[in-house]
Coordinates of N, CA and C in Angstrom, one line a residue:
M1 N 35.7 -19.2 -123.5 CA 35.2 -17.8 -123.3 C 36.3 -17.0 -122.6
L2 N 36.7 -15.9 -123.2 CA 37.6 -15.0 -122.6 C 36.9 -13.8 -122.1
I3 N 37.0 -13.5 -120.8 CA 36.3 -12.4 -120.2 C 37.3 -11.4 -119.6
I4 N 37.2 -10.2 -120.0 CA 38.2 -9.2 -119.6 C 37.5 -8.1 -118.7
S5 N 38.2 -7.8 -117.6 CA 37.7 -6.8 -116.6 C 37.5 -5.4 -117.2
Q6 N 36.6 -4.7 -116.6 CA 36.4 -3.3 -116.9 C 37.6 -2.4 -116.6
N7 N 38.6 -2.9 -115.8 CA 39.8 -2.2 -115.5 C 40.6 -2.0 -116.7
L8 N 40.4 -2.7 -117.8 CA 41.1 -2.5 -119.1 C 40.9 -1.1 -119.5
E9 N 39.8 -0.5 -119.2 CA 39.5 0.9 -119.6 C 40.5 1.9 -119.0
N10 N 41.2 1.5 -117.9 CA 42.1 2.5 -117.3 C 43.4 2.6 -118.1
Y11 N 43.6 1.8 -119.1 CA 44.8 1.8 -119.9 C 44.5 1.9 -121.4
D12 N 45.5 2.2 -122.1 CA 45.3 2.4 -123.6 C 45.4 1.0 -124.3
L13 N 44.4 0.1 -123.9 CA 44.4 -1.2 -124.4 C 43.1 -1.5 -125.1
M14 N 43.1 -2.3 -126.2 CA 41.9 -2.6 -126.9 C 41.4 -4.0 -126.5
L15 N 40.1 -4.1 -126.4 CA 39.4 -5.4 -126.1 C 39.5 -6.3 -127.3
P16 N 40.1 -7.5 -127.2 CA 40.1 -8.4 -128.4 C 38.7 -8.7 -128.9
K17 N 38.5 -8.9 -130.2 CA 37.2 -9.1 -130.7 C 36.5 -10.2 -130.1
E18 N 37.2 -11.3 -129.8 CA 36.5 -12.5 -129.2 C 36.2 -12.4 -127.7
A19 N 36.7 -11.4 -127.1 CA 36.6 -11.2 -125.7 C 35.2 -10.6 -125.3
V20 N 34.8 -11.0 -124.1 CA 33.6 -10.4 -123.5 C 34.0 -9.4 -122.4
F21 N 33.4 -8.3 -122.4 CA 33.7 -7.2 -121.5 C 32.9 -7.4 -120.1
R22 N 33.7 -7.6 -119.1 CA 33.1 -7.8 -117.7 C 33.0 -6.5 -116.9
I23 N 31.8 -6.3 -116.4 CA 31.6 -5.2 -115.5 C 31.2 -5.7 -114.2
N24 N 32.0 -5.6 -113.2 CA 31.7 -6.0 -111.9 C 31.0 -4.8 -111.2
L25 N 29.7 -4.9 -110.9 CA 29.0 -3.8 -110.3 C 29.5 -3.4 -108.9
A26 N 30.3 -4.2 -108.3 CA 30.9 -3.7 -107.0 C 31.8 -2.5 -107.3
W27 N 32.4 -2.5 -108.5 CA 33.4 -1.5 -108.9 C 32.7 -0.4 -109.7
C28 N 31.4 -0.4 -109.8 CA 30.7 0.6 -110.6 C 30.0 1.5 -109.7
N29 N 30.3 2.7 -109.6 CA 29.9 3.7 -108.6 C 28.4 4.2 -108.8
S30 N 27.9 4.0 -110.0 CA 26.5 4.4 -110.2 C 25.9 3.7 -111.4
L31 N 24.6 3.7 -111.5 CA 24.0 3.1 -112.7 C 24.3 3.9 -114.0
E32 N 24.5 5.2 -113.8 CA 24.9 6.1 -114.9 C 26.3 5.7 -115.4
E33 N 27.2 5.3 -114.5 CA 28.5 4.8 -114.9 C 28.4 3.5 -115.7
L34 N 27.5 2.6 -115.3 CA 27.2 1.4 -116.0 C 26.7 1.7 -117.4
E35 N 25.7 2.6 -117.5 CA 25.2 2.9 -118.8 C 26.2 3.6 -119.7
G36 N 27.1 4.3 -119.2 CA 28.2 4.9 -119.9 C 29.1 3.9 -120.5
K37 N 29.5 2.9 -119.7 CA 30.3 1.8 -120.2 C 29.7 1.0 -121.3
L38 N 28.4 0.8 -121.1 CA 27.6 0.0 -122.2 C 27.6 0.8 -123.5
A39 N 27.3 2.1 -123.4 CA 27.2 3.0 -124.5 C 28.6 3.1 -125.3
K40 N 29.7 3.2 -124.5 CA 31.0 3.3 -125.0 C 31.5 2.1 -125.8
N41 N 30.9 1.0 -125.4 CA 31.4 -0.3 -126.0 C 30.3 -1.1 -126.7
K42 N 29.5 -0.4 -127.5 CA 28.3 -1.0 -128.1 C 28.6 -2.3 -128.9
K43 N 29.7 -2.4 -129.4 CA 30.0 -3.6 -130.3 C 30.5 -4.8 -129.5
S44 N 30.7 -4.6 -128.2 CA 31.1 -5.7 -127.3 C 30.0 -6.5 -126.7
E45 N 30.2 -7.8 -126.4 CA 29.3 -8.5 -125.6 C 29.7 -8.2 -124.1
F46 N 28.7 -8.2 -123.2 CA 28.9 -7.9 -121.8 C 28.6 -9.0 -120.9
F47 N 29.4 -9.0 -119.8 CA 29.2 -9.9 -118.7 C 29.1 -9.0 -117.5
I48 N 27.9 -9.0 -116.9 CA 27.6 -8.1 -115.8 C 27.7 -9.0 -114.5
D49 N 28.4 -8.6 -113.5 CA 28.6 -9.3 -112.3 C 28.0 -8.6 -111.2
L50 N 26.9 -9.2 -110.6 CA 26.2 -8.5 -109.5 C 26.7 -9.2 -108.2
P51 N 27.3 -8.4 -107.3 CA 27.8 -8.9 -106.1 C 26.8 -9.0 -105.0
V52 N 26.0 -10.1 -105.0 CA 25.0 -10.4 -104.0 C 25.7 -10.9 -102.7
G53 N 25.4 -10.3 -101.6 CA 25.9 -10.7 -100.3 C 27.4 -10.4 -100.1
R54 N 27.9 -9.5 -100.9 CA 29.3 -9.1 -100.7 C 29.5 -8.2 -99.5
V55 N 30.5 -8.5 -98.7 CA 30.8 -7.8 -97.5 C 32.2 -7.0 -97.6
K56 N 33.1 -7.5 -98.4 CA 34.4 -6.8 -98.6 C 34.2 -5.6 -99.5
P57 N 35.0 -4.6 -99.3 CA 35.0 -3.4 -100.2 C 35.5 -3.7 -101.6
P58 N 35.1 -3.0 -102.6 CA 34.0 -2.1 -102.6 C 32.7 -2.8 -102.5
N59 N 31.7 -2.1 -102.0 CA 30.4 -2.8 -101.8 C 29.2 -2.0 -102.3
N60 N 29.3 -1.5 -103.6 CA 28.2 -0.9 -104.2 C 27.1 -1.9 -104.4
R61 N 25.9 -1.4 -104.1 CA 24.7 -2.3 -104.2 C 23.6 -1.8 -105.1
Y62 N 23.2 -2.7 -106.0 CA 22.1 -2.4 -106.9 C 21.1 -3.5 -106.8
S63 N 19.8 -3.1 -107.0 CA 18.8 -4.2 -107.0 C 18.6 -4.7 -108.4
L64 N 18.0 -5.9 -108.5 CA 17.7 -6.4 -109.8 C 16.7 -5.6 -110.5
D65 N 15.7 -5.1 -109.7 CA 14.7 -4.2 -110.3 C 15.3 -2.9 -110.9
D66 N 16.4 -2.4 -110.3 CA 17.1 -1.2 -110.9 C 17.8 -1.6 -112.2
L67 N 18.2 -2.8 -112.3 CA 19.1 -3.2 -113.4 C 18.2 -3.7 -114.6
I68 N 17.1 -4.3 -114.4 CA 16.3 -4.9 -115.5 C 16.1 -3.9 -116.6
P69 N 15.6 -2.6 -116.4 CA 15.5 -1.7 -117.6 C 16.8 -1.5 -118.4
I70 N 17.9 -1.5 -117.7 CA 19.2 -1.3 -118.4 C 19.5 -2.6 -119.2
I71 N 19.2 -3.8 -118.6 CA 19.5 -5.0 -119.3 C 18.6 -5.2 -120.5
E72 N 17.3 -4.8 -120.3 CA 16.4 -4.9 -121.5 C 16.7 -4.0 -122.6
S73 N 17.3 -2.9 -122.3 CA 17.6 -1.9 -123.4 C 19.0 -2.1 -123.9
N74 N 19.8 -3.0 -123.4 CA 21.1 -3.3 -123.9 C 21.3 -4.8 -124.2
R75 N 20.9 -5.2 -125.4 CA 20.9 -6.6 -125.7 C 22.3 -7.2 -125.8
Q76 N 23.3 -6.3 -125.8 CA 24.7 -6.8 -125.8 C 25.1 -7.4 -124.5
I77 N 24.2 -7.2 -123.4 CA 24.5 -7.9 -122.2 C 24.0 -9.4 -122.4
K78 N 25.0 -10.2 -122.4 CA 24.7 -11.6 -122.7 C 24.8 -12.5 -121.5
Y79 N 25.6 -12.1 -120.5 CA 25.8 -12.9 -119.3 C 25.6 -12.0 -118.0
F80 N 25.0 -12.7 -117.0 CA 24.7 -12.0 -115.8 C 25.1 -12.9 -114.6
A81 N 26.2 -12.6 -113.9 CA 26.7 -13.4 -112.8 C 26.1 -13.0 -111.5
I82 N 25.8 -14.0 -110.7 CA 25.3 -13.8 -109.3 C 26.3 -14.4 -108.3
S83 N 26.7 -13.5 -107.4 CA 27.7 -14.0 -106.4 C 27.0 -14.8 -105.3
N84 N 27.8 -15.6 -104.6 CA 27.3 -16.3 -103.4 C 26.1 -17.2 -103.6
V85 N 26.0 -17.9 -104.8 CA 25.0 -18.8 -105.0 C 25.3 -20.1 -104.3
E86 N 24.4 -20.5 -103.4 CA 24.6 -21.7 -102.6 C 23.6 -22.9 -103.0
N87 N 22.5 -22.5 -103.6 CA 21.5 -23.5 -104.0 C 20.6 -22.9 -105.1
K88 N 19.7 -23.7 -105.6 CA 18.8 -23.2 -106.7 C 17.9 -22.1 -106.3
N89 N 17.5 -22.0 -105.0 CA 16.7 -20.9 -104.5 C 17.3 -19.6 -104.7
D90 N 18.6 -19.5 -104.6 CA 19.3 -18.2 -104.8 C 19.2 -17.7 -106.2
L91 N 18.9 -18.6 -107.1 CA 18.8 -18.2 -108.5 C 17.4 -17.7 -108.9
Q92 N 16.4 -18.2 -108.2 CA 15.0 -18.0 -108.6 C 14.6 -16.6 -109.0
P93 N 14.9 -15.6 -108.2 CA 14.4 -14.2 -108.5 C 15.0 -13.8 -109.9
F94 N 16.2 -14.2 -110.2 CA 16.9 -13.8 -111.4 C 16.3 -14.6 -112.6
L95 N 16.1 -15.9 -112.4 CA 15.4 -16.7 -113.4 C 14.1 -16.1 -113.8
D96 N 13.3 -15.6 -112.8 CA 12.0 -15.1 -113.0 C 12.0 -13.7 -113.8
K97 N 13.1 -12.9 -113.6 CA 13.1 -11.6 -114.1 C 14.0 -11.3 -115.3
L98 N 15.1 -12.0 -115.4 CA 16.0 -11.7 -116.5 C 15.5 -12.0 -117.8
P99 N 15.7 -11.2 -118.8 CA 15.3 -11.5 -120.2 C 15.9 -12.8 -120.7
D100 N 15.3 -13.5 -121.6 CA 15.7 -14.8 -122.1 C 17.1 -14.7 -122.9
H101 N 17.5 -13.5 -123.4 CA 18.7 -13.4 -124.1 C 20.0 -13.4 -123.2
V102 N 19.7 -13.4 -121.9 CA 20.8 -13.3 -120.9 C 21.0 -14.7 -120.3
N103 N 22.3 -15.1 -120.3 CA 22.7 -16.4 -119.7 C 23.1 -16.1 -118.2
L104 N 22.3 -16.7 -117.3 CA 22.6 -16.5 -115.9 C 23.8 -17.4 -115.4
I105 N 24.8 -16.8 -114.8 CA 26.0 -17.4 -114.4 C 26.1 -17.5 -112.8
P106 N 25.9 -18.6 -112.2 CA 26.1 -18.7 -110.8 C 27.6 -18.7 -110.4
K107 N 27.9 -17.8 -109.4 CA 29.3 -17.8 -108.9 C 29.4 -18.8 -107.8
I108 N 30.3 -19.7 -107.9 CA 30.5 -20.7 -106.8 C 31.6 -20.2 -105.9
E109 N 31.3 -20.0 -104.6 CA 32.2 -19.4 -103.7 C 32.2 -20.1 -102.3
S110 N 31.6 -21.2 -102.2 CA 31.6 -21.9 -100.9 C 31.5 -23.4 -101.1
P111 N 31.9 -24.2 -100.0 CA 31.7 -25.6 -100.1 C 30.3 -26.0 -100.4
N112 N 29.3 -25.3 -99.7 CA 27.9 -25.7 -100.0 C 27.5 -25.5 -101.4
A113 N 28.0 -24.5 -102.1 CA 27.8 -24.3 -103.5 C 28.3 -25.5 -104.3
V114 N 29.5 -25.9 -104.0 CA 30.1 -27.1 -104.7 C 29.3 -28.3 -104.5
L115 N 28.9 -28.6 -103.2 CA 28.1 -29.7 -102.9 C 26.7 -29.7 -103.6
N116 N 26.2 -28.5 -103.9 CA 24.9 -28.3 -104.5 C 25.0 -28.0 -106.0
I117 N 26.1 -28.3 -106.6 CA 26.3 -27.8 -108.0 C 25.3 -28.5 -109.0
K118 N 24.9 -29.7 -108.8 CA 24.0 -30.3 -109.7 C 22.6 -29.6 -109.7
E119 N 22.1 -29.3 -108.5 CA 20.8 -28.6 -108.3 C 20.9 -27.2 -108.9
I120 N 22.0 -26.5 -108.7 CA 22.2 -25.2 -109.2 C 22.2 -25.2 -110.7
C121 N 22.9 -26.1 -111.3 CA 23.0 -26.2 -112.8 C 21.7 -26.7 -113.4
D122 N 21.0 -27.6 -112.7 CA 19.7 -28.0 -113.2 C 18.7 -26.9 -113.2
A123 N 18.8 -25.9 -112.4 CA 17.9 -24.8 -112.4 C 18.1 -23.8 -113.5
L124 N 19.3 -23.8 -114.1 CA 19.6 -22.9 -115.2 C 18.8 -23.2 -116.4
K125 N 18.3 -22.2 -117.1 CA 17.4 -22.5 -118.2 C 18.0 -22.4 -119.6
T126 N 19.2 -22.0 -119.7 CA 19.9 -21.9 -121.0 C 20.4 -23.2 -121.5
E127 N 20.5 -23.4 -122.8 CA 21.1 -24.6 -123.3 C 22.5 -24.8 -122.9
K128 N 23.3 -23.8 -123.2 CA 24.8 -23.8 -122.8 C 24.9 -23.2 -121.4
K129 N 25.3 -24.1 -120.5 CA 25.3 -23.7 -119.1 C 26.8 -23.3 -118.7
V130 N 26.9 -22.2 -117.9 CA 28.2 -21.7 -117.5 C 28.1 -21.4 -116.0
V131 N 29.2 -21.8 -115.3 CA 29.3 -21.4 -113.9 C 30.7 -20.7 -113.7
M132 N 30.8 -20.0 -112.6 CA 32.1 -19.2 -112.4 C 32.6 -19.6 -111.0
L133 N 33.9 -19.9 -110.9 CA 34.5 -20.3 -109.7 C 35.3 -19.1 -109.1
D134 N 35.0 -18.7 -107.9 CA 35.8 -17.7 -107.2 C 36.7 -18.4 -106.3
H135 N 37.9 -18.7 -106.7 CA 38.9 -19.5 -105.9 C 39.1 -18.9 -104.5
D136 N 39.4 -17.6 -104.5 CA 39.7 -16.9 -103.2 C 38.6 -17.0 -102.2
D137 N 37.3 -16.7 -102.7 CA 36.2 -16.8 -101.8 C 35.9 -18.2 -101.3
L138 N 36.1 -19.2 -102.2 CA 36.0 -20.6 -101.8 C 36.9 -20.9 -100.7
F139 N 38.2 -20.6 -100.9 CA 39.2 -20.8 -99.9 C 38.9 -20.1 -98.6
S140 N 38.5 -18.9 -98.6 CA 38.1 -18.1 -97.4 C 36.9 -18.8 -96.7
S141 N 36.0 -19.3 -97.5 CA 34.8 -19.9 -96.9 C 35.2 -21.2 -96.1
I142 N 36.1 -21.9 -96.7 CA 36.6 -23.1 -96.1 C 37.3 -22.8 -94.7
I143 N 38.1 -21.8 -94.7 CA 38.8 -21.3 -93.5 C 37.7 -20.8 -92.5
R144 N 36.8 -20.0 -92.9 CA 35.7 -19.5 -92.0 C 35.0 -20.6 -91.3
K145 N 34.8 -21.7 -92.1 CA 34.0 -22.9 -91.5 C 34.9 -23.8 -90.7
N146 N 36.1 -23.5 -90.5 CA 37.1 -24.3 -89.8 C 37.3 -25.7 -90.4
E147 N 37.2 -25.7 -91.7 CA 37.4 -27.0 -92.4 C 38.9 -27.1 -92.7
D148 N 39.4 -28.3 -92.9 CA 40.8 -28.5 -93.3 C 41.0 -27.8 -94.6
K149 N 42.0 -26.9 -94.6 CA 42.3 -26.1 -95.9 C 42.7 -27.0 -97.0
N150 N 43.1 -28.2 -96.7 CA 43.5 -29.2 -97.8 C 42.2 -29.6 -98.6
N151 N 41.0 -29.3 -98.1 CA 39.8 -29.7 -98.8 C 39.6 -28.7 -100.0
F152 N 40.3 -27.6 -100.0 CA 40.1 -26.7 -101.1 C 40.3 -27.4 -102.5
Q153 N 41.4 -28.1 -102.6 CA 41.7 -28.8 -103.9 C 40.6 -29.9 -104.2
K154 N 40.1 -30.5 -103.1 CA 39.1 -31.5 -103.3 C 37.8 -30.9 -103.9
Y155 N 37.4 -29.7 -103.3 CA 36.2 -29.0 -103.8 C 36.4 -28.6 -105.3
V156 N 37.6 -28.0 -105.5 CA 37.9 -27.6 -106.9 C 37.8 -28.7 -107.9
R157 N 38.4 -29.9 -107.5 CA 38.4 -31.0 -108.3 C 37.0 -31.6 -108.6
K158 N 36.2 -31.6 -107.5 CA 34.8 -32.0 -107.6 C 34.1 -31.1 -108.6
L159 N 34.3 -29.8 -108.5 CA 33.6 -28.9 -109.4 C 34.1 -29.1 -110.9
I160 N 35.4 -29.2 -111.1 CA 35.9 -29.4 -112.4 C 35.3 -30.7 -113.0
D161 N 35.4 -31.8 -112.2 CA 34.9 -33.1 -112.7 C 33.4 -33.0 -113.1
F162 N 32.6 -32.4 -112.3 CA 31.2 -32.3 -112.6 C 31.0 -31.5 -113.9
C163 N 31.6 -30.4 -114.0 CA 31.5 -29.5 -115.2 C 31.9 -30.3 -116.4
E164 N 33.0 -31.0 -116.4 CA 33.5 -31.7 -117.5 C 32.5 -32.8 -117.9
K165 N 32.0 -33.5 -116.9 CA 31.1 -34.6 -117.2 C 29.8 -34.1 -117.8
E166 N 29.3 -33.0 -117.3 CA 28.0 -32.4 -117.7 C 28.1 -31.4 -118.9
N167 N 29.3 -31.2 -119.4 CA 29.6 -30.3 -120.5 C 29.2 -28.9 -120.1
I168 N 29.5 -28.5 -118.9 CA 29.2 -27.1 -118.4 C 30.5 -26.3 -118.4
S169 N 30.5 -25.1 -119.0 CA 31.7 -24.2 -119.0 C 32.0 -23.8 -117.6
L170 N 33.2 -23.9 -117.1 CA 33.6 -23.5 -115.8 C 34.6 -22.3 -116.0
L171 N 34.2 -21.1 -115.6 CA 35.0 -19.9 -115.7 C 35.9 -19.9 -114.5
R172 N 37.2 -19.7 -114.7 CA 38.2 -19.6 -113.6 C 39.1 -18.4 -113.9
T173 N 39.6 -17.9 -112.9 CA 40.6 -16.8 -113.0 C 41.9 -17.3 -113.6
V174 N 42.4 -16.5 -114.6 CA 43.6 -16.8 -115.2 C 44.5 -15.6 -115.2
G175 N 45.2 -15.4 -114.1 CA 46.1 -14.2 -113.9 C 45.3 -13.0 -113.6
V176 N 46.0 -11.9 -113.3 CA 45.4 -10.6 -113.0 C 46.3 -9.6 -113.6
M177 N 45.9 -8.3 -113.6 CA 46.7 -7.2 -114.1 C 47.2 -6.5 -112.8
F178 N 48.5 -6.2 -112.8 CA 49.1 -5.4 -111.7 C 49.7 -4.2 -112.4
S179 N 49.7 -3.1 -111.6 CA 50.2 -1.8 -112.2 C 50.9 -1.0 -111.0
D180 N 52.0 -0.3 -111.4 CA 52.6 0.5 -110.3 C 52.1 2.0 -110.5
D181 N 51.2 2.3 -111.4 CA 50.7 3.6 -111.5 C 49.3 3.8 -111.0
E182 N 48.7 2.9 -110.3 CA 47.4 3.0 -109.7 C 47.5 4.0 -108.6
K183 N 46.7 5.0 -108.6 CA 46.7 6.1 -107.6 C 45.4 6.2 -106.8
R184 N 44.3 5.5 -107.3 CA 43.0 5.6 -106.6 C 43.0 4.9 -105.3
T185 N 42.5 5.5 -104.3 CA 42.3 4.8 -103.0 C 40.8 4.7 -102.7
T186 N 40.0 5.5 -103.3 CA 38.6 5.6 -103.0 C 37.7 4.6 -103.7
Q187 N 38.3 3.8 -104.6 CA 37.5 2.8 -105.4 C 36.9 1.8 -104.5
Y188 N 37.4 1.6 -103.3 CA 37.0 0.6 -102.3 C 35.7 1.1 -101.5
E189 N 35.3 2.3 -101.8 CA 34.2 2.9 -101.1 C 33.2 3.5 -102.1
K190 N 32.0 3.5 -101.8 CA 31.0 4.1 -102.7 C 31.1 5.6 -102.7

């Protein structure tokens, strides 16, 4: 699966046909902006990323109840990622409320999440299971817990091995886009 950031819209680039358009709600300043992005790209599949428990900027916050009507009226939303999933209980409200056409994607961002990956994946109700690894947040979590930073590669290897063994897709960052013409400074604040 190839997922491309909403930042692609800032440039005169086309989304490849096989790509999924990712909207990180941390970077979406209003629900109207989200609806505009969905309307503008009706032919694309969407990956919506809800930053639960995010403390770093930008920090736009939306409730699941605010998002459900938008999700239900936009069947091109195929994936819904939840940040900071540590165990199956973190998924339950989303499993209870998201429509069946949406594949719930837990974001793995801490050692606890890696250690609980089986219970997290067992809670997912779709046939094809997908998890997302946030390398930077995993590393930061290891540092905050005063763990040996060399454990980072062990956690990543443990997650990769589990996903390969269980035939679970593991989404990982592959590069980023840099630009020297970025002028916005307020995107980090609502």
